[in-house]
Short mmCIF file of C-alpha atoms in Angstrom, two decimals:
data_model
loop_
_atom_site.label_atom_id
_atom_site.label_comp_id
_atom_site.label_asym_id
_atom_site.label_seq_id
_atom_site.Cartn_x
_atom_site.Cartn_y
_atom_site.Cartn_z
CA UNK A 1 41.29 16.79 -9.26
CA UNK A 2 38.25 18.96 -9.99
CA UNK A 3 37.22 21.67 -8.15
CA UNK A 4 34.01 19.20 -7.43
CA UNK A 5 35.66 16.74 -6.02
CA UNK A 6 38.10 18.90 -3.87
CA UNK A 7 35.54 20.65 -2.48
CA UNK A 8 33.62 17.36 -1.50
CA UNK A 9 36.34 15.80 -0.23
CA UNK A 10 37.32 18.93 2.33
CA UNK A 11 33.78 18.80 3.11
CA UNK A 12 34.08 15.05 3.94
CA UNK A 13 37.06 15.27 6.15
CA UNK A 14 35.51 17.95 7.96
CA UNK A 15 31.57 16.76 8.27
CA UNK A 16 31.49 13.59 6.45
CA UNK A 17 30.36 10.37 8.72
CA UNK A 18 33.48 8.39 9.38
CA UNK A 19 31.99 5.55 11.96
CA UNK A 20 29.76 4.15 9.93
CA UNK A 21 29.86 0.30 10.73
CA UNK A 22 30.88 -1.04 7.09
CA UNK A 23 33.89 1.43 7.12
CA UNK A 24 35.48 -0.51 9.89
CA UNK A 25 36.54 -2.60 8.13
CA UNK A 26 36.02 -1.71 4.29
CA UNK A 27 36.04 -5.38 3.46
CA UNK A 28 33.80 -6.54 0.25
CA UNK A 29 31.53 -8.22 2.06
CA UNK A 30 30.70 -5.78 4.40
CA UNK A 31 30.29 -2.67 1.98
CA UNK A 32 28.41 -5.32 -0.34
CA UNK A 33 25.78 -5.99 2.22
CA UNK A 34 25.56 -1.86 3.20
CA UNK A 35 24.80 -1.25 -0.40
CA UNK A 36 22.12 -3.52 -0.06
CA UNK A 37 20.21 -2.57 2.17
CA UNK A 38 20.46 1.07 1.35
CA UNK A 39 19.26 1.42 -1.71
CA UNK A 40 16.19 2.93 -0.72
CA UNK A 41 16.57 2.97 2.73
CA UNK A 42 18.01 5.43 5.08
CA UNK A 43 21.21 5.36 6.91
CA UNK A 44 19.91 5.23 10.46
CA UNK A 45 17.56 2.49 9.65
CA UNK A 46 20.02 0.36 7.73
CA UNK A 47 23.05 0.37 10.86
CA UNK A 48 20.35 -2.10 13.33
CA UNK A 49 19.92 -4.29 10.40
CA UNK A 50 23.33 -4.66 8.79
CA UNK A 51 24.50 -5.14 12.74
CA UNK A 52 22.57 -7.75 13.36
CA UNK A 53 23.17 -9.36 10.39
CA UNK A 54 26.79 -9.57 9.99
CA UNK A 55 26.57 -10.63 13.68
CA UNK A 56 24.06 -13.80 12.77
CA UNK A 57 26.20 -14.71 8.94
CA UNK A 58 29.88 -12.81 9.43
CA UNK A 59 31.37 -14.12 6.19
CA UNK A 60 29.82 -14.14 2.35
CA UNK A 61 30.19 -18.47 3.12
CA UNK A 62 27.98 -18.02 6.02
CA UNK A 63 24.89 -16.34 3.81
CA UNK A 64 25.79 -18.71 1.01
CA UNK A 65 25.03 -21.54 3.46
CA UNK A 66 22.34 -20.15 5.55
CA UNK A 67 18.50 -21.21 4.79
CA UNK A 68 16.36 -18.73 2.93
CA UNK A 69 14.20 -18.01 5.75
CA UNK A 70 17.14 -17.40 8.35
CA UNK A 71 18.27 -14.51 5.68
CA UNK A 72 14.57 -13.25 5.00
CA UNK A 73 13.83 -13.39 9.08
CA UNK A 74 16.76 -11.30 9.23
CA UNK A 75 15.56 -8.93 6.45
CA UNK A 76 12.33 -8.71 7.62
CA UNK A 77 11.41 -5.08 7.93
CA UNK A 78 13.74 -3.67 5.74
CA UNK A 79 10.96 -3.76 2.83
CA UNK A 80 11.99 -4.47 -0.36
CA UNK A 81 12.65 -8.44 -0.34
CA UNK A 82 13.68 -8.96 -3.90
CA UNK A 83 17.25 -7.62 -2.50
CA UNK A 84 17.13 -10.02 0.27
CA UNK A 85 16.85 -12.64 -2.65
CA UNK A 86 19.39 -11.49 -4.78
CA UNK A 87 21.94 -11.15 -1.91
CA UNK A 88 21.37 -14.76 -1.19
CA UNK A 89 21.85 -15.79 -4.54
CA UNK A 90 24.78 -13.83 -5.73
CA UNK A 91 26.42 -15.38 -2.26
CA UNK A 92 25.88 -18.78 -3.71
CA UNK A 93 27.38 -18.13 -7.17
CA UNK A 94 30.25 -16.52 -5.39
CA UNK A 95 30.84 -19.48 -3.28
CA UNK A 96 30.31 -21.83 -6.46
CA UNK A 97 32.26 -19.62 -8.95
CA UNK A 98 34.64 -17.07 -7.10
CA UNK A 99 35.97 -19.37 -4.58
CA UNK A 100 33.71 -18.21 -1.88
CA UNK A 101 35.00 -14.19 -2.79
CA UNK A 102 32.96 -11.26 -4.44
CA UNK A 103 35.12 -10.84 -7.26
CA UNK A 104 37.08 -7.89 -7.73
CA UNK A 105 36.32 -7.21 -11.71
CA UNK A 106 33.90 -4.95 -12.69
CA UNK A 107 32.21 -7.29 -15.26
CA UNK A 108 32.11 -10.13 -12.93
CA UNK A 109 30.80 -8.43 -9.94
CA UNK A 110 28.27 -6.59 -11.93
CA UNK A 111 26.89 -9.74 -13.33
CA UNK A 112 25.64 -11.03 -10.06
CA UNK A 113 21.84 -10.71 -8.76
CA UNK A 114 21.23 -7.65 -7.51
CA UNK A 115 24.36 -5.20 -8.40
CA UNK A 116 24.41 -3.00 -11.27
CA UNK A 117 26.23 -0.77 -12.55
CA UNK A 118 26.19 1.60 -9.51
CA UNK A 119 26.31 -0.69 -7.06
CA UNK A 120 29.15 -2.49 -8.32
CA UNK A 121 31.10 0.68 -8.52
CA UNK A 122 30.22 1.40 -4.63
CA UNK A 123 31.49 -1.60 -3.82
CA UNK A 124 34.65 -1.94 -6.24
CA UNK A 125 35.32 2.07 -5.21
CA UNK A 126 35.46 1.75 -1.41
CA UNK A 127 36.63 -2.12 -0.81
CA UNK A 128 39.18 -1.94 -3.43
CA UNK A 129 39.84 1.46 -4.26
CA UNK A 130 39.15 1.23 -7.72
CA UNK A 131 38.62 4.24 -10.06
CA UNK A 132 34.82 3.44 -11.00
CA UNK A 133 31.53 6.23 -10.73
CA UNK A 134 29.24 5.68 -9.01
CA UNK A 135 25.00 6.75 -9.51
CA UNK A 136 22.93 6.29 -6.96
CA UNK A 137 19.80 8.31 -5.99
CA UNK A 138 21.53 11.01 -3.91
CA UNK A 139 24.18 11.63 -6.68
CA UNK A 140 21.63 11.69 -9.53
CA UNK A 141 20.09 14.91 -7.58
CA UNK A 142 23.64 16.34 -6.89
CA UNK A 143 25.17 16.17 -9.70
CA UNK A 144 21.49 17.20 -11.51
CA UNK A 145 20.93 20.45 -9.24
CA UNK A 146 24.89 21.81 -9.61
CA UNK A 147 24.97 20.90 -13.35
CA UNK A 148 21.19 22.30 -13.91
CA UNK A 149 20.16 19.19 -15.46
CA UNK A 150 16.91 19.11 -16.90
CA UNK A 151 15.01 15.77 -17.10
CA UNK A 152 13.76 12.68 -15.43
CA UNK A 153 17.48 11.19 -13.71
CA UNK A 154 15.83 8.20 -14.59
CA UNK A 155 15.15 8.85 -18.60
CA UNK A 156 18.15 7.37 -20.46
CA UNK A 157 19.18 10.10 -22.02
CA UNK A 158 19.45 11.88 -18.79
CA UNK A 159 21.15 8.96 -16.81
CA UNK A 160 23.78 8.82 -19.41
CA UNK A 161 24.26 12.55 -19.20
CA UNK A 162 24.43 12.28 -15.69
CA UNK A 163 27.60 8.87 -15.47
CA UNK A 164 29.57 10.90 -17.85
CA UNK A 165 29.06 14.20 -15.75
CA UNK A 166 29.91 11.39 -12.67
CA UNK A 167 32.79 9.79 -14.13
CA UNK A 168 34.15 13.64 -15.14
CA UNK A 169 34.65 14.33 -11.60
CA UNK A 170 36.29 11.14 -9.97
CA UNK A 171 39.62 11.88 -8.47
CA UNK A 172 42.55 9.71 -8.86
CA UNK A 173 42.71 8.84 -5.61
CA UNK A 174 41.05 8.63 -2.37
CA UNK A 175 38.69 7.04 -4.22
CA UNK A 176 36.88 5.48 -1.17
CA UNK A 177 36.93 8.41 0.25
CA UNK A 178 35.16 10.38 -2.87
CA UNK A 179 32.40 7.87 -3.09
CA UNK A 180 31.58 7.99 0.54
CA UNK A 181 31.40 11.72 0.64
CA UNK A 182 28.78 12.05 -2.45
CA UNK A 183 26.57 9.56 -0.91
CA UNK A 184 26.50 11.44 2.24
CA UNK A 185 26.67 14.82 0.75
CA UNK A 186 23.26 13.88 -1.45
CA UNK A 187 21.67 12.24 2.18
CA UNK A 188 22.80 14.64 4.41
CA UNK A 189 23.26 18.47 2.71
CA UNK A 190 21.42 17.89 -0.97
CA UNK A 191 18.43 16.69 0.70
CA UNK A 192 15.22 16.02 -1.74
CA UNK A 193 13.11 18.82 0.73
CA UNK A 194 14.60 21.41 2.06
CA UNK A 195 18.47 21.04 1.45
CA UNK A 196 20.95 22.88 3.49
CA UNK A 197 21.94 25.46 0.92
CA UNK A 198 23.30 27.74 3.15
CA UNK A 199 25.69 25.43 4.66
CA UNK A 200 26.98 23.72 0.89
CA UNK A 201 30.15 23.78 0.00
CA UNK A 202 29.57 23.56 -3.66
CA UNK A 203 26.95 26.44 -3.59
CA UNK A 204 29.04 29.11 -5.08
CA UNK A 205 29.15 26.97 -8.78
CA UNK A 206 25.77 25.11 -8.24
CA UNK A 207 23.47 25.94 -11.32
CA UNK A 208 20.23 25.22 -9.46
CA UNK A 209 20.97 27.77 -6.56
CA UNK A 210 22.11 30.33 -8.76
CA UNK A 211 19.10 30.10 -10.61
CA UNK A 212 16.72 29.91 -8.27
CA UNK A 213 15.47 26.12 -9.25
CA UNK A 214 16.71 23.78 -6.32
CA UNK A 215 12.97 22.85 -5.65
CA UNK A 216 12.93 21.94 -9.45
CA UNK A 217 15.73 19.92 -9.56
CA UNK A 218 16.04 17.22 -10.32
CA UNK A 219 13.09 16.91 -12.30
CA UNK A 220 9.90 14.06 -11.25
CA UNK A 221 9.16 11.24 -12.83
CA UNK A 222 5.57 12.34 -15.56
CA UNK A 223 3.42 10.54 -12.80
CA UNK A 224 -0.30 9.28 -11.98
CA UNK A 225 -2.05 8.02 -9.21
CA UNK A 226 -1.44 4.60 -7.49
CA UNK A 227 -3.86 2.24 -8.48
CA UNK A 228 -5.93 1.10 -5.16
CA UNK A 229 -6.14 -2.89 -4.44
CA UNK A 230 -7.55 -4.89 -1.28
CA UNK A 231 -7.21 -8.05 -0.24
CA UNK A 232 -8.85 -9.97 2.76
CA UNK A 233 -6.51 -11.32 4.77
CA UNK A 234 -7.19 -14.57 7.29
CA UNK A 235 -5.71 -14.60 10.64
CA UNK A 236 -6.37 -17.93 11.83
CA UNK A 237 -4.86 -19.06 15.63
CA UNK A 238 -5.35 -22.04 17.51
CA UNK A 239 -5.81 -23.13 21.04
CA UNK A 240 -2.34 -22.96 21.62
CA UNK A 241 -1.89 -19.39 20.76
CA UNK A 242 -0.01 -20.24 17.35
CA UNK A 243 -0.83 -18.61 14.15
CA UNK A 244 -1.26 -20.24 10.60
CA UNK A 245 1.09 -18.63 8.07
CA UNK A 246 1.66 -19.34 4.20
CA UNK A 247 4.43 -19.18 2.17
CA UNK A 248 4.23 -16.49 -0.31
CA UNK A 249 5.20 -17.08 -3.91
CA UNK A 250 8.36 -17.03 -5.65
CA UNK A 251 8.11 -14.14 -7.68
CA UNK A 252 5.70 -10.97 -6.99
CA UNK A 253 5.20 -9.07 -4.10
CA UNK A 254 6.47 -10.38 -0.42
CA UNK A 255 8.14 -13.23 -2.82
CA UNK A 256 8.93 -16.29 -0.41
CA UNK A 257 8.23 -14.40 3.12
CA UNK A 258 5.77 -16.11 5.45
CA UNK A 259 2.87 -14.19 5.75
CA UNK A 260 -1.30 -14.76 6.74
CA UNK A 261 -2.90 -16.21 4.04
CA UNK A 262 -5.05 -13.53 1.48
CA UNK A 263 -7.83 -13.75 -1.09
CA UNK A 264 -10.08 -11.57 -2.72
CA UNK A 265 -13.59 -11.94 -0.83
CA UNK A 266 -15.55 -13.80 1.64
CA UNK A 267 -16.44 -16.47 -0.44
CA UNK A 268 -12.84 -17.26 -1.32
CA UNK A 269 -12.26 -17.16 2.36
CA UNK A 270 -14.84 -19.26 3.16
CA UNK A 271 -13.40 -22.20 0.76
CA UNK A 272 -10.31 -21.47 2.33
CA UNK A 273 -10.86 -22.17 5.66
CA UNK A 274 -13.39 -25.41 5.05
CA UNK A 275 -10.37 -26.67 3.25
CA UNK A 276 -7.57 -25.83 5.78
CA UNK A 277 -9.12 -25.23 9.24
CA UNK A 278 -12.50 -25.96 9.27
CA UNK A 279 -13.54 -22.51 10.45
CA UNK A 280 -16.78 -21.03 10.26
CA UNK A 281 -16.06 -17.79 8.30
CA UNK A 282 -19.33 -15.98 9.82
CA UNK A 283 -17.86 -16.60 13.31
CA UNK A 284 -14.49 -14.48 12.27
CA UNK A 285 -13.82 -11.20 13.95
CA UNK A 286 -13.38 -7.79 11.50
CA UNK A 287 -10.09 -5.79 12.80
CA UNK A 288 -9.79 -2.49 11.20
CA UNK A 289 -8.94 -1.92 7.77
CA UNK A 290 -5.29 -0.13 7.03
CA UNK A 291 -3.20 0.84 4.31
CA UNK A 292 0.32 0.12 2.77
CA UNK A 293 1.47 2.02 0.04
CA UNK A 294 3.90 0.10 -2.46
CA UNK A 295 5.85 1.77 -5.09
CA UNK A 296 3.53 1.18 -7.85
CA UNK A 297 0.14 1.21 -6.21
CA UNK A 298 -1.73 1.35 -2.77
CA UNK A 299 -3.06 -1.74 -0.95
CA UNK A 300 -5.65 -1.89 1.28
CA UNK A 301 -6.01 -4.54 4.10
CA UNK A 302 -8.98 -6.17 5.29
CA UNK A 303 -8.06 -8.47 8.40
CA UNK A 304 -9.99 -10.78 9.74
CA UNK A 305 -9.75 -13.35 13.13
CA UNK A 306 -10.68 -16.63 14.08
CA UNK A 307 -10.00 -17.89 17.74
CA UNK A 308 -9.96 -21.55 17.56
CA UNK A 309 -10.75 -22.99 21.09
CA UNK A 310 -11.14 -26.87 20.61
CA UNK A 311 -11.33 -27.35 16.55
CA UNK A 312 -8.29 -29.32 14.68
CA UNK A 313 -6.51 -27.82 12.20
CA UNK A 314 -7.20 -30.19 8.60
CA UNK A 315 -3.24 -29.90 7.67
CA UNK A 316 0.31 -29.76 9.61
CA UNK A 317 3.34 -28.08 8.75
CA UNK A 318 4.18 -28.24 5.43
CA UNK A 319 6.47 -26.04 2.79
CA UNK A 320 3.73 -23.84 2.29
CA UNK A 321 1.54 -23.89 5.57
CA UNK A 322 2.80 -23.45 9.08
CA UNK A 323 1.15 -23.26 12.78
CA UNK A 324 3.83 -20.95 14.04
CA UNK A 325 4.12 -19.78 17.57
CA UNK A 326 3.25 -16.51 18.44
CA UNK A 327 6.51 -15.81 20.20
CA UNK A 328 8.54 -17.57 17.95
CA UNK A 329 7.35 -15.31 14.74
CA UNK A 330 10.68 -13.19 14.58
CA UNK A 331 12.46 -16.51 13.29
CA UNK A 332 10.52 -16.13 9.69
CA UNK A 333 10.61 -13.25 7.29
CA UNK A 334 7.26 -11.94 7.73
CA UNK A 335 5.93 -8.58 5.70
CA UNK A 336 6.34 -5.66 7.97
CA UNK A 337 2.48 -4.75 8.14
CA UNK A 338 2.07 -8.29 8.86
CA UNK A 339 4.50 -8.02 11.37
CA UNK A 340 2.89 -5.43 12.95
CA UNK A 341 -0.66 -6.69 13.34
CA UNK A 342 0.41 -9.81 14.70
CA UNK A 343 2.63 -7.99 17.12
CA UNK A 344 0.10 -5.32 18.11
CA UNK A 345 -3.49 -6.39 17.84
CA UNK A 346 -6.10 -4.64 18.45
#
């Protein structure tokens, strides 16, 4: 065992976090769905989610079966949806293909929507105890500040560097243990700002803290600015307090969440509502303009609200149109800053 991983693992059994809901039990399912949700999510937002979850489908046959917007309403907030779809699907080809099982081989697990190369090594690593790396954010910037590696983690020269300096250091056993204890060591000691230095137990042969470049390392992404966009969006409600919601499209941002229907001006709005709701667009309230910031640009929000006392809506339900109750709105996957303005409006 390296002196890495021996460190990391006496760190682990002394300050590691060993009640972590998918560690009890480590079944596949269960450290499939915490992988998930947290890539790029935190820890202590994940546990509510996975909870409720694996308390709503308990078994990969449950999500396999379950309607897309039970799993997206039970997503919803999480950001990110594209892993809400993948989870979904790769439960379906499980239950067509692997007998209702994630399978247990490397090639066929990493073939599934949604789990790479990292991912699959999480999961193979702590459900099975297989000797696989793993090479997720927090162990890019590990491994990157004690090696002193220079270089975008996410260049491919660098990434390779980086799952051979990975795979150097695996022990050959406790391997659940191991991959655990780098994930948390990288979200708990190795923060991005201001990592606990004086408290590491691999300080004395880290390369960045020697030399004075743990602020440096790992090295950003050659960035610009987000692009700014801005979209009008229509917050129709009727007489009986329900709200008109679209289905989102397939692929792109928000893909297949409910969510209030958007365009680009006033005068697309205005064709909008003659054609769904009759409306008068000049009798529409302005709500404050706010902001959400994706990963690839900015977008700002223009809502507007109509109060519909006595007119008809044009259309019913449909698959792409839906009067939903106010209070029943948590049974759809709805965008969180949607979410929010519909829960708090002004």
């Amino acid at each position: 065992m390296s002196g890495f991983a021996q460190q990391l693992l006496a760190w682990f059994d002394r300050d590691g976090r060993h009640d972590l809901p998918w560690q009890h039990p480590r079944s596949p399912y269960r450290v499939w769905l915490s992988e998930i949700m947290l890539q790029q999510t935190q820890v202590q937002t994940v546990i509510p989610y996975f909870t409720r979850f694996l308390d709503a489908l308990p078994t990969l046959p449950d999500l396999a079966a379950a309607d897309t917007d039970r799993v997206m309403a039970l997503w919803a907030g999480l950001g990110y949806y594209a892993r809400a779809r993948n989870l979904h699907r790769a439960a379906q080809v499980c239950v067509q293909e692997h007998g209702g099982e994630l399978p247990a081989d490397f090639d066929a697990l990493s073939a599934l929507p949604g789990i790479g190369r990292s991912t699959a090594g999480a999961i193979l690593a702590q459900a099975h105890g297989q000797r696989i790396a793993i090479l997720d954010g927090n162990v890019k910037r590990t491994l990157a500040r004690y090696h002193g590696v220079e270089g975008w983690p996410g260049s491919s020269p660098v990434e390779k560097k980086l799952w051979l300096i990975a795979e150097s250091h695996l022990p050959e056993d406790r391997l659940a243990d191991y991959t655990q204890a780098i994930m948390d060591f990288g979200a708990t000691l190795c923060t991005r700002h201001d990592p606990a230095c004086v408290l590491c137990p691999l300080q004395d042969g880290c390369v960045a803290r020697r030399e004075g470049r743990v602020e440096q390392l790992p090295e950003s992404k050659p960035g610009k600015p987000l692009p700014e966009r801005r979209t009008l969006m229509l917050w129709v409600e009727d007489s009986q307090g329900r709200v008109l919601l679209t289905r989102r499209p397939q692929k792109g941002v928000w893909a297949g969440l409910w969510s209030l229907p958007e365009t680009l001006g006033h005068d697309e709005a205005r064709g909008w509502l003659a054609a769904n709701v009759a409306a008068d667009f000049d009798a529409g309230e302005d709500l404050p303009v706010f902001e959400h910031v994706f990963s690839h640009y900015r977008l700002h929000i223009e809502p507007r609200r109509w109060r519909l006392a006595d007119a008809e809506p044009l259309k019913g339900d449909n698959a792409d149109l839906r009067w939903q109750p106010r209070q029943q709105l948590h049974e759809l996957g709805l965008p969180a800053p949607v979410k929010k303005l519909l829960g708090n409006p002004p």
